[in-house]
């Protein structure tokens, strides 16, 4: 199949969190167009079963294929953990998750070979980071910690609130006790509380942001496949946003974190796909 280099990149997430990944793609691949889908009607994915997350992901991928995207980025860590393996051979276009790029950088960064991973119950429970990291270096010890309260705190906008510092400290104490020197922010929302996490963990711990690392991996992949955009990125609507519910709320959140003015998000019926 011939892939159109000027087609958009499809990016999807369970909701607003994946905008942290879209943001890194906007910053690092400024001439690429994006079609973003946030599954705001069915969020959260982090507490759902693998089968359900695979079914939701397949529906979204069908929608994105209909939008004629040239590649798909599964921005959601939980969907990457649960669905990437199941869907990647079903597609004619490249599909990337957010786990691999973060794991690679963590394996390179760690000095004492003790890596922490924080994420949803689904992501941490899947053990996927450990599987990747052990493959890269069998001597690495991986310590996972699910932090289910972080997502609602971020969505509430309490990014710099003392309550957030308190909760972050409580969840992360275990990782401090286990003397990790590298921490993967394994959930879409966590880059937004990165400074608090960094303060709690201390300077000696390197934080890995999979959103940024995935954007770089995407850039390399498009170049390698010779399908990078030929455009200048100066089109009127280079970025399109779709959701399964609450389009106005989505738009407000998007405008609070993106370097781009989101004028609308369109609601679609994802159950049709
Ligand atoms: N986007 C999800 C993730 O990165 C967090 C929110 C959810 O649980 O759906 O795992």
CSV table of N, CA and C in Angstrom, one decimal, residues 18-115:
chain,number,residue,atom,x,y,z
A,18,UNK,N,-4.2,12.4,26.4
A,18,UNK,CA,-3.4,12.2,25.2
A,18,UNK,C,-3.0,13.5,24.5
A,19,UNK,N,-3.6,14.6,24.9
A,19,UNK,CA,-3.2,15.9,24.4
A,19,UNK,C,-1.8,16.2,24.7
A,20,UNK,N,-1.3,15.6,25.8
A,20,UNK,CA,0.2,15.8,26.2
A,20,UNK,C,1.1,15.2,25.1
A,21,UNK,N,0.6,14.2,24.4
A,21,UNK,CA,1.3,13.5,23.3
A,21,UNK,C,1.1,14.3,22.1
A,22,UNK,N,-0.1,14.8,21.8
A,22,UNK,CA,-0.4,15.6,20.6
A,22,UNK,C,0.5,16.9,20.7
A,23,UNK,N,0.6,17.4,21.9
A,23,UNK,CA,1.4,18.7,22.1
A,23,UNK,C,2.9,18.4,21.7
A,24,UNK,N,3.4,17.3,22.1
A,24,UNK,CA,4.8,17.0,21.8
A,24,UNK,C,5.0,16.8,20.3
A,25,UNK,N,3.9,16.2,19.6
A,25,UNK,CA,4.0,16.0,18.2
A,25,UNK,C,3.9,17.4,17.5
A,26,UNK,N,3.1,18.3,18.0
A,26,UNK,CA,3.0,19.6,17.5
A,26,UNK,C,4.3,20.4,17.6
A,27,UNK,N,5.0,20.2,18.7
A,27,UNK,CA,6.2,20.9,19.0
A,27,UNK,C,7.4,20.3,18.2
A,28,UNK,N,7.4,19.0,18.1
A,28,UNK,CA,8.6,18.4,17.4
A,28,UNK,C,8.4,18.0,16.0
A,29,UNK,N,7.2,18.0,15.5
A,29,UNK,CA,6.9,17.7,14.1
A,29,UNK,C,5.9,18.7,13.6
A,30,UNK,N,6.4,20.0,13.5
A,30,UNK,CA,5.4,21.1,13.3
A,30,UNK,C,4.8,21.0,11.9
A,31,UNK,N,5.3,20.3,11.0
A,31,UNK,CA,4.6,20.3,9.7
A,31,UNK,C,3.7,19.1,9.5
A,32,UNK,N,3.5,18.3,10.5
A,32,UNK,CA,2.6,17.2,10.4
A,32,UNK,C,1.2,17.6,10.9
A,33,UNK,N,0.2,17.1,10.2
A,33,UNK,CA,-1.2,17.4,10.5
A,33,UNK,C,-1.7,16.3,11.5
A,34,UNK,N,-2.6,16.6,12.4
A,34,UNK,CA,-3.1,15.6,13.4
A,34,UNK,C,-4.6,15.5,13.4
A,35,UNK,N,-5.1,14.3,13.4
A,35,UNK,CA,-6.5,14.0,13.8
A,35,UNK,C,-6.5,13.4,15.1
A,36,UNK,N,-7.1,14.0,16.1
A,36,UNK,CA,-7.1,13.5,17.5
A,36,UNK,C,-8.4,13.0,17.9
A,37,UNK,N,-8.5,11.9,18.5
A,37,UNK,CA,-9.8,11.4,19.0
A,37,UNK,C,-9.6,11.1,20.5
A,38,UNK,N,-10.5,11.7,21.3
A,38,UNK,CA,-10.5,11.5,22.8
A,38,UNK,C,-11.8,10.8,23.2
A,39,UNK,N,-11.7,9.6,23.8
A,39,UNK,CA,-12.9,8.8,24.1
A,39,UNK,C,-13.6,9.3,25.4
A,40,UNK,N,-14.0,10.5,25.4
A,40,UNK,CA,-14.5,11.2,26.6
A,40,UNK,C,-15.8,10.5,27.2
A,41,UNK,N,-16.5,9.7,26.3
A,41,UNK,CA,-17.7,9.1,26.8
A,41,UNK,C,-17.3,7.8,27.6
A,42,UNK,N,-16.2,7.2,27.4
A,42,UNK,CA,-15.9,5.9,28.0
A,42,UNK,C,-14.6,6.0,28.9
A,43,UNK,N,-14.0,7.2,29.1
A,43,UNK,CA,-12.9,7.3,30.0
A,43,UNK,C,-13.4,7.0,31.4
A,44,UNK,N,-12.6,6.4,32.3
A,44,UNK,CA,-11.2,6.0,32.2
A,44,UNK,C,-11.0,4.6,31.6
A,45,UNK,N,-9.9,4.4,31.0
A,45,UNK,CA,-9.5,3.1,30.5
A,45,UNK,C,-8.7,2.4,31.6
A,46,UNK,N,-8.1,3.2,32.4
A,46,UNK,CA,-7.1,2.6,33.4
A,46,UNK,C,-7.7,1.6,34.4
A,47,UNK,N,-9.0,1.6,34.6
A,47,UNK,CA,-9.6,0.7,35.5
A,47,UNK,C,-10.5,-0.3,34.7
A,48,UNK,N,-10.3,-0.4,33.4
A,48,UNK,CA,-11.1,-1.4,32.6
A,48,UNK,C,-10.3,-2.6,32.2
A,49,UNK,N,-11.0,-3.6,31.8
A,49,UNK,CA,-10.3,-4.9,31.4
A,49,UNK,C,-9.6,-4.8,30.1
A,50,UNK,N,-8.7,-5.7,29.9
A,50,UNK,CA,-7.9,-5.7,28.6
A,50,UNK,C,-8.8,-5.9,27.4
A,51,UNK,N,-9.8,-6.8,27.5
A,51,UNK,CA,-10.7,-7.0,26.4
A,51,UNK,C,-11.5,-5.8,26.0
A,52,UNK,N,-12.0,-5.1,27.0
A,52,UNK,CA,-12.7,-3.9,26.8
A,52,UNK,C,-11.9,-2.8,26.1
A,53,UNK,N,-10.6,-2.6,26.6
A,53,UNK,CA,-9.8,-1.6,26.0
A,53,UNK,C,-9.4,-2.0,24.6
A,54,UNK,N,-9.2,-3.3,24.3
A,54,UNK,CA,-8.9,-3.7,22.9
A,54,UNK,C,-10.1,-3.4,22.0
A,55,UNK,N,-11.3,-3.7,22.5
A,55,UNK,CA,-12.5,-3.4,21.7
A,55,UNK,C,-12.7,-1.9,21.4
A,56,UNK,N,-12.5,-1.1,22.5
A,56,UNK,CA,-12.6,0.4,22.3
A,56,UNK,C,-11.5,0.9,21.3
A,57,UNK,N,-10.3,0.3,21.4
A,57,UNK,CA,-9.2,0.8,20.6
A,57,UNK,C,-9.5,0.4,19.1
A,58,UNK,N,-10.0,-0.8,18.9
A,58,UNK,CA,-10.3,-1.2,17.5
A,58,UNK,C,-11.3,-0.2,16.9
A,59,UNK,N,-12.3,0.1,17.7
A,59,UNK,CA,-13.4,1.0,17.1
A,59,UNK,C,-12.7,2.4,16.7
A,60,UNK,N,-11.9,2.9,17.6
A,60,UNK,CA,-11.2,4.2,17.3
A,60,UNK,C,-10.3,4.1,16.1
A,61,UNK,N,-9.6,3.0,16.0
A,61,UNK,CA,-8.7,2.8,14.9
A,61,UNK,C,-9.5,2.8,13.6
A,62,UNK,N,-10.7,2.2,13.6
A,62,UNK,CA,-11.6,2.2,12.4
A,62,UNK,C,-12.0,3.6,12.1
A,63,UNK,N,-12.3,4.4,13.1
A,63,UNK,CA,-12.7,5.8,12.8
A,63,UNK,C,-11.5,6.5,12.2
A,64,UNK,N,-10.3,6.3,12.8
A,64,UNK,CA,-9.1,7.0,12.3
A,64,UNK,C,-8.8,6.6,10.8
A,65,UNK,N,-9.0,5.3,10.6
A,65,UNK,CA,-8.7,4.8,9.2
A,65,UNK,C,-9.7,5.5,8.2
A,66,UNK,N,-10.9,5.7,8.7
A,66,UNK,CA,-11.8,6.4,7.8
A,66,UNK,C,-11.4,7.9,7.6
A,67,UNK,N,-10.6,8.4,8.5
A,67,UNK,CA,-10.1,9.8,8.3
A,67,UNK,C,-8.8,9.8,7.4
A,68,UNK,N,-8.5,8.6,7.0
A,68,UNK,CA,-7.3,8.4,6.1
A,68,UNK,C,-6.0,8.9,6.7
A,69,UNK,N,-5.7,8.5,7.9
A,69,UNK,CA,-4.5,8.9,8.5
A,69,UNK,C,-3.4,8.0,8.0
A,70,UNK,N,-2.1,8.5,8.1
A,70,UNK,CA,-1.0,7.8,7.5
A,70,UNK,C,-0.3,6.9,8.5
A,71,UNK,N,-0.5,7.3,9.8
A,71,UNK,CA,0.1,6.5,10.9
A,71,UNK,C,-0.8,6.8,12.2
A,72,UNK,N,-0.7,5.8,13.1
A,72,UNK,CA,-1.5,6.0,14.3
A,72,UNK,C,-0.6,6.0,15.6
A,73,UNK,N,-0.9,6.9,16.5
A,73,UNK,CA,-0.2,6.9,17.8
A,73,UNK,C,-1.2,6.7,18.8
A,74,UNK,N,-1.0,5.6,19.5
A,74,UNK,CA,-1.9,5.3,20.7
A,74,UNK,C,-1.3,6.1,21.9
A,75,UNK,N,-1.9,7.2,22.1
A,75,UNK,CA,-1.3,8.1,23.1
A,75,UNK,C,-1.6,7.6,24.5
A,76,UNK,N,-2.6,6.8,24.7
A,76,UNK,CA,-3.0,6.3,26.0
A,76,UNK,C,-2.1,5.2,26.4
A,77,UNK,N,-1.5,5.3,27.6
A,77,UNK,CA,-0.6,4.3,28.1
A,77,UNK,C,-1.3,3.0,28.3
A,78,UNK,N,-2.5,3.0,28.9
A,78,UNK,CA,-3.3,1.8,29.1
A,78,UNK,C,-3.6,1.1,27.8
A,79,UNK,N,-4.1,1.9,26.8
A,79,UNK,CA,-4.4,1.3,25.5
A,79,UNK,C,-3.2,0.8,24.8
A,80,UNK,N,-2.0,1.4,25.0
A,80,UNK,CA,-0.8,0.9,24.5
A,80,UNK,C,-0.4,-0.4,25.1
A,81,UNK,N,-0.6,-0.4,26.5
A,81,UNK,CA,-0.2,-1.7,27.2
A,81,UNK,C,-1.1,-2.8,26.8
A,82,UNK,N,-2.4,-2.6,26.6
A,82,UNK,CA,-3.4,-3.6,26.4
A,82,UNK,C,-3.6,-4.0,24.9
A,83,UNK,N,-3.6,-2.9,24.1
A,83,UNK,CA,-4.1,-3.2,22.7
A,83,UNK,C,-3.1,-3.1,21.6
A,84,UNK,N,-1.9,-2.5,21.8
A,84,UNK,CA,-1.0,-2.4,20.7
A,84,UNK,C,-0.7,-3.7,20.0
A,85,UNK,N,-0.3,-4.7,20.8
A,85,UNK,CA,0.0,-6.0,20.2
A,85,UNK,C,-1.1,-6.6,19.4
A,86,UNK,N,-2.3,-6.4,19.9
A,86,UNK,CA,-3.5,-7.0,19.3
A,86,UNK,C,-3.8,-6.3,18.0
A,87,UNK,N,-3.5,-5.0,17.9
A,87,UNK,CA,-4.0,-4.3,16.6
A,87,UNK,C,-2.9,-4.1,15.6
A,88,UNK,N,-1.6,-4.2,16.0
A,88,UNK,CA,-0.6,-3.7,15.1
A,88,UNK,C,-0.5,-4.5,13.8
A,89,UNK,N,-0.8,-5.8,13.8
A,89,UNK,CA,-0.8,-6.6,12.6
A,89,UNK,C,-2.0,-6.5,11.8
A,90,UNK,N,-3.0,-5.8,12.3
A,90,UNK,CA,-4.3,-5.7,11.6
A,90,UNK,C,-4.3,-4.5,10.7
A,91,UNK,N,-3.2,-3.7,10.7
A,91,UNK,CA,-3.2,-2.4,10.0
A,91,UNK,C,-2.2,-2.4,8.9
A,92,UNK,N,-2.5,-1.6,7.8
A,92,UNK,CA,-1.5,-1.4,6.7
A,92,UNK,C,-0.6,-0.2,6.9
A,93,UNK,N,-1.0,0.6,8.0
A,93,UNK,CA,-0.2,1.8,8.3
A,93,UNK,C,0.6,1.5,9.6
A,94,UNK,N,1.7,2.3,9.9
A,94,UNK,CA,2.4,2.1,11.1
A,94,UNK,C,1.6,2.5,12.3
A,95,UNK,N,1.7,1.8,13.4
A,95,UNK,CA,1.1,2.2,14.7
A,95,UNK,C,2.1,2.1,15.8
A,96,UNK,N,2.1,3.2,16.6
A,96,UNK,CA,3.0,3.3,17.7
A,96,UNK,C,2.3,3.4,19.0
A,97,UNK,N,2.8,2.8,20.1
A,97,UNK,CA,2.3,3.1,21.4
A,97,UNK,C,3.3,4.0,22.1
A,98,UNK,N,3.0,4.2,23.4
A,98,UNK,CA,3.9,5.1,24.2
A,98,UNK,C,4.8,4.4,25.2
A,99,UNK,N,4.7,3.1,25.2
A,99,UNK,CA,5.5,2.4,26.2
A,99,UNK,C,6.9,2.2,25.8
A,100,UNK,N,7.1,1.8,24.5
A,100,UNK,CA,8.5,1.4,24.1
A,100,UNK,C,9.5,2.5,24.2
A,101,UNK,N,9.1,3.7,23.7
A,101,UNK,CA,10.0,4.8,23.6
A,101,UNK,C,10.5,5.2,25.0
A,102,UNK,N,9.5,5.2,26.0
A,102,UNK,CA,9.9,5.6,27.4
A,102,UNK,C,10.8,4.5,28.0
A,103,UNK,N,10.5,3.2,27.7
A,103,UNK,CA,11.3,2.2,28.3
A,103,UNK,C,12.7,2.2,27.8
A,104,UNK,N,12.9,2.5,26.5
A,104,UNK,CA,14.2,2.6,25.9
A,104,UNK,C,15.1,3.7,26.6
A,105,UNK,N,14.4,4.8,26.8
A,105,UNK,CA,15.2,6.0,27.4
A,105,UNK,C,15.5,5.6,28.8
A,106,UNK,N,14.6,5.0,29.5
A,106,UNK,CA,14.8,4.7,30.9
A,106,UNK,C,16.0,3.7,31.1
A,107,UNK,N,16.0,2.7,30.1
A,107,UNK,CA,17.1,1.7,30.2
A,107,UNK,C,18.4,2.4,30.0
A,108,UNK,N,18.4,3.4,29.1
A,108,UNK,CA,19.7,4.1,28.8
A,108,UNK,C,20.1,5.1,30.0
A,109,UNK,N,19.1,5.6,30.7
A,109,UNK,CA,19.4,6.6,31.7
A,109,UNK,C,19.8,6.0,33.0
A,110,UNK,N,19.2,4.9,33.4
A,110,UNK,CA,19.4,4.4,34.7
A,110,UNK,C,20.9,4.0,35.0
A,111,UNK,N,21.4,4.4,36.1
A,111,UNK,CA,22.8,4.0,36.5
A,111,UNK,C,22.8,2.9,37.5
A,112,UNK,N,21.8,2.9,38.4
A,112,UNK,CA,21.8,1.9,39.5
A,112,UNK,C,20.9,0.7,39.1
A,113,UNK,N,20.3,0.8,37.9
A,113,UNK,CA,19.4,-0.3,37.3
A,113,UNK,C,18.2,-0.5,38.2
A,114,UNK,N,17.7,0.6,38.7
A,114,UNK,CA,16.4,0.5,39.5
A,114,UNK,C,15.5,1.6,38.9
A,115,UNK,N,14.5,1.1,38.1
A,115,UNK,CA,13.6,2.0,37.4
A,115,UNK,C,12.2,1.9,38.0
